[in-house]
GROMACS .gro file of C-alpha atoms in nm:
model
  329
    1MET     CA    1   9.001   7.261  10.529
    2ASP     CA    2   8.708   7.020  10.518
    3ALA     CA    3   8.892   6.812  10.260
    4VAL     CA    4   9.204   6.796  10.476
    5LEU     CA    5   9.009   6.711  10.790
    6GLN     CA    6   8.818   6.437  10.609
    7THR     CA    7   9.147   6.292  10.491
    8MET     CA    8   9.275   6.288  10.850
    9VAL     CA    9   8.954   6.124  10.973
   10ASP     CA   10   8.994   5.855  10.709
   11GLU     CA   11   9.328   5.774  10.873
   12LYS     CA   12   9.497   5.763  10.534
   13ILE     CA   13   9.716   6.070  10.523
   14GLY     CA   14  10.006   5.906  10.338
   15PRO     CA   15  10.025   5.885   9.957
   16GLY     CA   16   9.720   5.709   9.816
   17GLU     CA   17   9.392   5.766   9.638
   18ARG     CA   18   9.375   6.142   9.686
   19LYS     CA   19   9.723   6.184   9.543
   20LYS     CA   20   9.612   5.984   9.237
   21GLU     CA   21   9.296   6.193   9.206
   22PHE     CA   22   9.488   6.520   9.232
   23LEU     CA   23   9.746   6.410   8.977
   24ARG     CA   24   9.474   6.293   8.739
   25SER     CA   25   9.283   6.623   8.770
   26TYR     CA   26   9.597   6.834   8.733
   27ALA     CA   27   9.717   6.647   8.423
   28GLN     CA   28   9.372   6.672   8.266
   29TYR     CA   29   9.348   7.045   8.338
   30ILE     CA   30   9.664   7.124   8.142
   31GLY     CA   31   9.602   6.865   7.872
   32LYS     CA   32   9.850   6.592   7.965
   33LYS     CA   33   9.799   6.220   8.034
   34ASP     CA   34   9.986   6.120   8.349
   35GLY     CA   35  10.298   6.167   8.558
   36ILE     CA   36  10.415   6.194   8.917
   37ALA     CA   37  10.339   6.406   9.224
   38LEU     CA   38  10.614   6.432   9.485
   39ARG     CA   39  10.679   6.617   9.810
   40SER     CA   40  10.972   6.813   9.670
   41TYR     CA   41  11.010   7.051   9.375
   42LEU     CA   42  11.377   6.956   9.358
   43ASP     CA   43  11.294   6.585   9.334
   44VAL     CA   44  11.047   6.656   9.053
   45ILE     CA   45  11.308   6.853   8.857
   46VAL     CA   46  11.566   6.578   8.905
   47SER     CA   47  11.317   6.309   8.802
   48SER     CA   48  11.220   6.509   8.492
   49LEU     CA   49  11.582   6.551   8.383
   50LYS     CA   50  11.645   6.180   8.431
   51ALA     CA   51  11.326   6.096   8.241
   52LEU     CA   52  11.485   6.261   7.936
   53GLU     CA   53  11.769   6.007   7.970
   54LEU     CA   54  12.034   6.276   7.975
   55GLU     CA   55  12.391   6.161   8.019
   56GLU     CA   56  12.654   6.304   8.249
   57GLY     CA   57  12.810   6.612   8.096
   58ASP     CA   58  12.516   6.691   7.866
   59GLY     CA   59  12.422   7.057   7.835
   60VAL     CA   60  12.076   7.196   7.909
   61LEU     CA   61  11.957   7.541   7.798
   62ILE     CA   62  11.805   7.750   8.076
   63SER     CA   63  11.726   8.119   8.118
   64VAL     CA   64  11.888   8.324   8.392
   65LEU     CA   65  11.546   8.415   8.536
   66SER     CA   66  11.492   8.051   8.632
   67PRO     CA   67  11.519   7.958   9.002
   68ARG     CA   68  11.861   7.870   9.142
   69ILE     CA   69  11.723   7.533   9.255
   70TYR     CA   70  11.771   7.416   8.896
   71LEU     CA   71  12.148   7.440   8.936
   72GLU     CA   72  12.131   7.197   9.229
   73ALA     CA   73  11.917   6.963   9.021
   74PHE     CA   74  12.170   6.984   8.738
   75ARG     CA   75  12.449   6.903   8.982
   76ARG     CA   76  12.267   6.594   9.108
   77VAL     CA   77  12.202   6.465   8.758
   78GLY     CA   78  12.549   6.556   8.632
   79VAL     CA   79  12.443   6.789   8.351
   80LYS     CA   80  12.566   7.141   8.285
   81ALA     CA   81  12.371   7.463   8.247
   82ILE     CA   82  12.394   7.656   7.921
   83LEU     CA   83  12.267   7.996   8.027
   84ILE     CA   84  12.057   8.207   7.793
   85ASP     CA   85  11.900   8.552   7.808
   86THR     CA   86  11.527   8.622   7.817
   87ASP     CA   87  11.310   8.800   7.566
   88GLU     CA   88  11.131   9.127   7.647
   89MET     CA   89  10.850   8.933   7.820
   90GLY     CA   90  11.091   8.755   8.056
   91LEU     CA   91  11.062   8.421   7.876
   92PRO     CA   92  11.361   8.218   7.749
   93ASN     CA   93  11.510   8.395   7.448
   94ILE     CA   94  11.483   8.150   7.158
   95GLN     CA   95  11.723   8.348   6.937
   96ASP     CA   96  11.985   8.325   7.211
   97ALA     CA   97  11.903   7.954   7.248
   98GLU     CA   98  11.960   7.906   6.874
   99SER     CA   99  12.298   8.076   6.902
  100LYS     CA  100  12.396   7.820   7.166
  101LEU     CA  101  12.307   7.513   6.958
  102GLY     CA  102  12.674   7.485   6.868
  103GLU     CA  103  12.734   7.382   7.231
  104ASN     CA  104  12.523   7.073   7.157
  105PRO     CA  105  12.249   7.109   7.422
  106LYS     CA  106  12.031   6.804   7.478
  107ALA     CA  107  11.723   6.977   7.624
  108ILE     CA  108  11.577   7.313   7.718
  109ILE     CA  109  11.413   7.428   8.041
  110TYR     CA  110  11.132   7.666   7.944
  111TYR     CA  111  11.063   7.852   8.269
  112GLU     CA  112  10.766   8.090   8.263
  113PRO     CA  113  10.799   8.356   8.537
  114VAL     CA  114  10.523   8.568   8.694
  115CYS     CA  115  10.222   8.464   8.482
  116GLN     CA  116  10.401   8.481   8.144
  117ILE     CA  117  10.357   8.242   7.853
  118PRO     CA  118  10.457   8.285   7.486
  119GLU     CA  119  10.217   8.382   7.209
  120SER     CA  120  10.326   8.063   7.032
  121PHE     CA  121  10.538   7.759   7.115
  122ASP     CA  122  10.637   7.704   6.751
  123ALA     CA  123  10.983   7.860   6.784
  124VAL     CA  124  11.053   7.654   7.096
  125LYS     CA  125  10.962   7.332   6.916
  126GLU     CA  126  11.173   7.428   6.614
  127LEU     CA  127  11.485   7.401   6.829
  128GLY     CA  128  11.439   7.026   6.798
  129LEU     CA  129  11.511   6.963   7.167
  130PRO     CA  130  11.306   6.797   7.441
  131VAL     CA  131  11.128   7.070   7.638
  132ILE     CA  132  11.070   7.077   8.012
  133GLU     CA  133  10.812   7.351   8.058
  134ASP     CA  134  10.791   7.490   8.411
  135ILE     CA  135  10.448   7.642   8.477
  136SER     CA  136  10.494   7.693   8.851
  137GLN     CA  137  10.412   8.062   8.806
  138SER     CA  138  10.206   8.046   8.484
  139PHE     CA  139   9.949   7.772   8.553
  140GLY     CA  140   9.620   7.891   8.403
  141SER     CA  141   9.761   8.171   8.186
  142VAL     CA  142   9.622   8.185   7.831
  143TYR     CA  143   9.701   8.378   7.511
  144ALA     CA  144   9.418   8.461   7.270
  145ASP     CA  145   9.212   8.166   7.397
  146THR     CA  146   9.440   7.926   7.208
  147VAL     CA  147   9.784   7.908   7.371
  148LYS     CA  148   9.777   7.778   7.727
  149ALA     CA  149  10.041   7.717   7.992
  150GLY     CA  150  10.150   7.356   7.968
  151MET     CA  151  10.096   7.317   7.594
  152GLY     CA  152  10.459   7.346   7.493
  153GLY     CA  153  10.636   7.099   7.719
  154ASP     CA  154  10.723   6.738   7.651
  155ILE     CA  155  10.733   6.725   8.031
  156VAL     CA  156  10.544   6.991   8.226
  157ILE     CA  157  10.636   7.058   8.586
  158SER     CA  158  10.495   7.280   8.859
  159GLU     CA  159  10.555   7.333   9.227
  160PHE     CA  160  10.261   7.382   9.463
  161GLU     CA  161  10.407   7.586   9.747
  162GLU     CA  162  10.193   7.809   9.967
  163ASN     CA  163  10.221   8.113   9.736
  164GLY     CA  164  10.113   7.923   9.426
  165VAL     CA  165   9.794   7.965   9.227
  166ILE     CA  166   9.735   7.600   9.314
  167SER     CA  167   9.884   7.509   9.651
  168THR     CA  168   9.909   7.178   9.828
  169GLY     CA  169  10.115   7.334  10.105
  170GLY     CA  170  10.429   7.203   9.935
  171GLY     CA  171  10.519   6.949   9.671
  172ALA     CA  172  10.529   6.943   9.292
  173ALA     CA  173  10.423   6.742   8.989
  174ALA     CA  174  10.561   6.643   8.649
  175VAL     CA  175  10.325   6.529   8.374
  176SER     CA  176  10.352   6.433   8.010
  177SER     CA  177  10.160   6.284   7.719
  178ASP     CA  178  10.460   6.088   7.594
  179GLU     CA  179  10.436   5.728   7.712
  180LYS     CA  180  10.813   5.690   7.731
  181TYR     CA  181  10.853   5.998   7.950
  182ILE     CA  182  10.561   5.894   8.170
  183GLU     CA  183  10.717   5.552   8.221
  184ASN     CA  184  11.057   5.705   8.299
  185LEU     CA  185  10.904   5.953   8.545
  186LYS     CA  186  10.723   5.676   8.730
  187LYS     CA  187  11.039   5.465   8.745
  188GLU     CA  188  11.231   5.752   8.902
  189ALA     CA  189  10.955   5.825   9.155
  190ALA     CA  190  10.927   5.457   9.247
  191ILE     CA  191  11.286   5.453   9.373
  192GLY     CA  192  11.196   5.660   9.681
  193SER     CA  193  10.829   5.568   9.715
  194PRO     CA  194  10.636   5.608   9.943
  195TYR     CA  195  10.868   5.852  10.120
  196VAL     CA  196  10.892   6.098   9.830
  197ASP     CA  197  10.528   6.079   9.720
  198LEU     CA  198  10.289   6.369   9.779
  199PRO     CA  199  10.078   6.281  10.087
  200ASP     CA  200   9.699   6.256  10.056
  201MET     CA  201   9.652   6.534  10.310
  202ASN     CA  202   9.839   6.775  10.083
  203ALA     CA  203   9.672   6.640   9.771
  204ALA     CA  204   9.330   6.706   9.926
  205LEU     CA  205   9.409   7.080   9.926
  206GLY     CA  206   9.499   7.067   9.559
  207ILE     CA  207   9.185   6.876   9.461
  208VAL     CA  208   8.958   7.143   9.610
  209GLN     CA  209   9.153   7.427   9.448
  210LEU     CA  210   9.157   7.262   9.106
  211ALA     CA  211   8.779   7.225   9.126
  212LYS     CA  212   8.753   7.603   9.176
  213ALA     CA  213   9.046   7.696   8.954
  214ASP     CA  214   8.851   7.875   8.682
  215THR     CA  215   8.671   8.100   8.929
  216LEU     CA  216   8.990   8.180   9.120
  217LEU     CA  217   9.181   8.249   8.800
  218MET     CA  218   8.915   8.491   8.678
  219ARG     CA  219   8.939   8.684   9.003
  220ARG     CA  220   9.319   8.689   8.993
  221ASN     CA  221   9.315   8.816   8.634
  222GLU     CA  222   9.067   9.087   8.730
  223LEU     CA  223   9.301   9.211   9.004
  224TYR     CA  224   9.599   9.188   8.769
  225ARG     CA  225   9.421   9.421   8.524
  226LEU     CA  226   9.333   9.666   8.802
  227PHE     CA  227   9.697   9.683   8.910
  228MET     CA  228   9.802   9.727   8.545
  229GLN     CA  229   9.583  10.035   8.522
  230ALA     CA  230   9.753  10.175   8.831
  231GLN     CA  231  10.098  10.093   8.691
  232MET     CA  232  10.025  10.292   8.375
  233LYS     CA  233  10.006  10.606   8.590
  234SER     CA  234  10.351  10.545   8.735
  235GLY     CA  235  10.706  10.571   8.611
  236SER     CA  236  10.761  10.197   8.643
  237LYS     CA  237  10.740   9.935   8.368
  238LEU     CA  238  10.517   9.629   8.377
  239PHE     CA  239  10.709   9.301   8.383
  240GLY     CA  240  10.577   9.087   8.100
  241SER     CA  241  10.295   9.126   7.851
  242SER     CA  242  10.038   9.404   7.850
  243SER     CA  243   9.851   9.258   7.553
  244PRO     CA  244   9.470   9.262   7.586
  245SER     CA  245   9.479   8.906   7.444
  246PHE     CA  246   9.680   8.786   7.744
  247PHE     CA  247   9.488   8.627   8.029
  248ALA     CA  248   9.725   8.641   8.327
  249ASN     CA  249   9.683   8.378   8.598
  250GLY     CA  250   9.757   8.640   8.863
  251PHE     CA  251  10.040   8.452   9.032
  252GLY     CA  252  10.172   8.794   9.123
  253PHE     CA  253  10.212   9.146   8.994
  254SER     CA  254  10.563   9.261   8.911
  255VAL     CA  255  10.698   9.593   8.789
  256ILE     CA  256  11.045   9.715   8.697
  257VAL     CA  257  11.112  10.036   8.887
  258ASN     CA  258  11.345  10.321   8.789
  259ILE     CA  259  11.447  10.387   9.149
  260LYS     CA  260  11.642  10.159   9.379
  261PRO     CA  261  11.423   9.854   9.443
  262ASP     CA  262  11.493   9.867   9.817
  263ASP     CA  263  11.360  10.226   9.822
  264ALA     CA  264  11.044  10.112   9.643
  265ILE     CA  265  10.999   9.826   9.889
  266GLU     CA  266  11.046  10.065  10.180
  267PHE     CA  267  10.792  10.306  10.030
  268ALA     CA  268  10.537  10.025  10.002
  269LYS     CA  269  10.613   9.912  10.356
  270LYS     CA  270  10.529  10.257  10.491
  271LYS     CA  271  10.185  10.215  10.332
  272GLU     CA  272  10.159   9.870  10.497
  273VAL     CA  273  10.189   9.690  10.164
  274SER     CA  274  10.428   9.397  10.140
  275SER     CA  275  10.655   9.371   9.838
  276ARG     CA  276  10.974   9.189   9.749
  277ARG     CA  277  11.245   9.157   9.488
  278THR     CA  278  11.091   8.942   9.215
  279PHE     CA  279  11.400   8.750   9.112
  280SER     CA  280  11.606   8.735   9.431
  281SER     CA  281  11.616   8.353   9.403
  282SER     CA  282  11.701   8.342   9.033
  283ILE     CA  283  12.015   8.209   8.869
  284GLY     CA  284  12.076   8.558   8.736
  285MET     CA  285  12.139   8.716   9.077
  286ARG     CA  286  12.505   8.619   9.040
  287TYR     CA  287  12.524   8.783   8.695
  288GLN     CA  288  12.391   9.130   8.770
  289ASP     CA  289  12.695   9.293   8.609
  290LYS     CA  290  12.672   9.088   8.286
  291PHE     CA  291  12.458   9.324   8.079
  292ASP     CA  292  12.650   9.228   7.766
  293ARG     CA  293  12.552   8.862   7.809
  294PHE     CA  294  12.196   8.905   7.933
  295PRO     CA  295  12.075   9.249   7.817
  296ASN     CA  296  11.703   9.172   7.853
  297ALA     CA  297  11.722   8.988   8.186
  298ILE     CA  298  11.939   9.232   8.382
  299ALA     CA  299  11.666   9.495   8.434
  300PRO     CA  300  11.416   9.253   8.594
  301ILE     CA  301  11.692   9.084   8.792
  302THR     CA  302  11.812   9.411   8.941
  303ARG     CA  303  11.497   9.627   8.954
  304ALA     CA  304  11.180   9.415   8.946
  305ILE     CA  305  10.962   9.405   9.257
  306SER     CA  306  10.642   9.209   9.319
  307PHE     CA  307  10.321   9.290   9.500
  308PRO     CA  308  10.070   9.053   9.659
  309LEU     CA  309   9.784   8.933   9.445
  310TYR     CA  310   9.533   8.707   9.619
  311PRO     CA  311   9.171   8.635   9.520
  312PHE     CA  312   9.039   8.736   9.861
  313LEU     CA  313   9.200   9.079   9.895
  314SER     CA  314   8.951   9.323  10.041
  315LYS     CA  315   8.846   9.639   9.855
  316SER     CA  316   9.047   9.855  10.093
  317GLU     CA  317   9.358   9.641  10.049
  318ILE     CA  318   9.322   9.657   9.671
  319GLU     CA  319   9.292  10.036   9.678
  320VAL     CA  320   9.604  10.072   9.892
  321ILE     CA  321   9.807   9.849   9.660
  322LYS     CA  322   9.683  10.044   9.356
  323ARG     CA  323   9.789  10.373   9.516
  324VAL     CA  324  10.135  10.238   9.594
  325VAL     CA  325  10.181  10.098   9.243
  326SER     CA  326  10.063  10.421   9.079
  327HIS     CA  327  10.322  10.626   9.273
  328LEU     CA  328  10.628  10.417   9.195
  329GLY     CA  329  10.908  10.586   9.005
   0.00000   0.00000   0.00000
């Protein structure tokens, strides 16, 4: 709040130095060089697709657990979605992607839902396609101290909405280490500048959070592990990896229940715990009856629910959430 107030006092709340500082810090944190920070997640997706110099009618591989907003971005750019299943961790299924290479895709969207990242990006790279890695929900996740969210993408994008691990109260960024992609991103952003740029007031929030990111991520991971222990006592299944080598960023905690998800949500509500359908805004919501096409994704689409995971949950709140999770069927 101090950072935001100082920005207002400076009378420079439009896009400027703080936006540049936030973008620089964010790119450095995930190991990229430079990029763009805009007010809209949709604009960032569109700019990233255009930065790949895709042509109208080109196909782009994307998993059905990705947000529906991607379909609108595809429509605006004039490309078509080639839908693929997920693997058992909820990540894009590379074997399914390989089976779709005959449709001549020109890129792949590698969306990483609810903390998840792969153990290796090698298989993704072996597809031979430009990769847009979306770390909106995986920023800060690490595997075995070597694989980190953001490592696999030629362009890495993330939104910073209010529920994010890093939040600017809205907006998104796209960064890269490829000079051509960086140049293309900046050209696209310049078309609507300054009206599409992330304002300094929002960037100030992100700067403060990035400075404390490691501490906040440690706390989120600690809570994630506590909720995992509770989940093991239940009849539900953890969404994603349970590997001890996986450091989850704690974006949220999601389980796949064996009962009707609405009944599970109602049960949690009676205990004054908020929960929601994890993938209610996913592309896959319109394919819930397509088990033959998306056998791995259908269960999370239809039965996954998420619980709140915030660094500043009180001990009593944590205990209530653990009790609810441990009693899910």
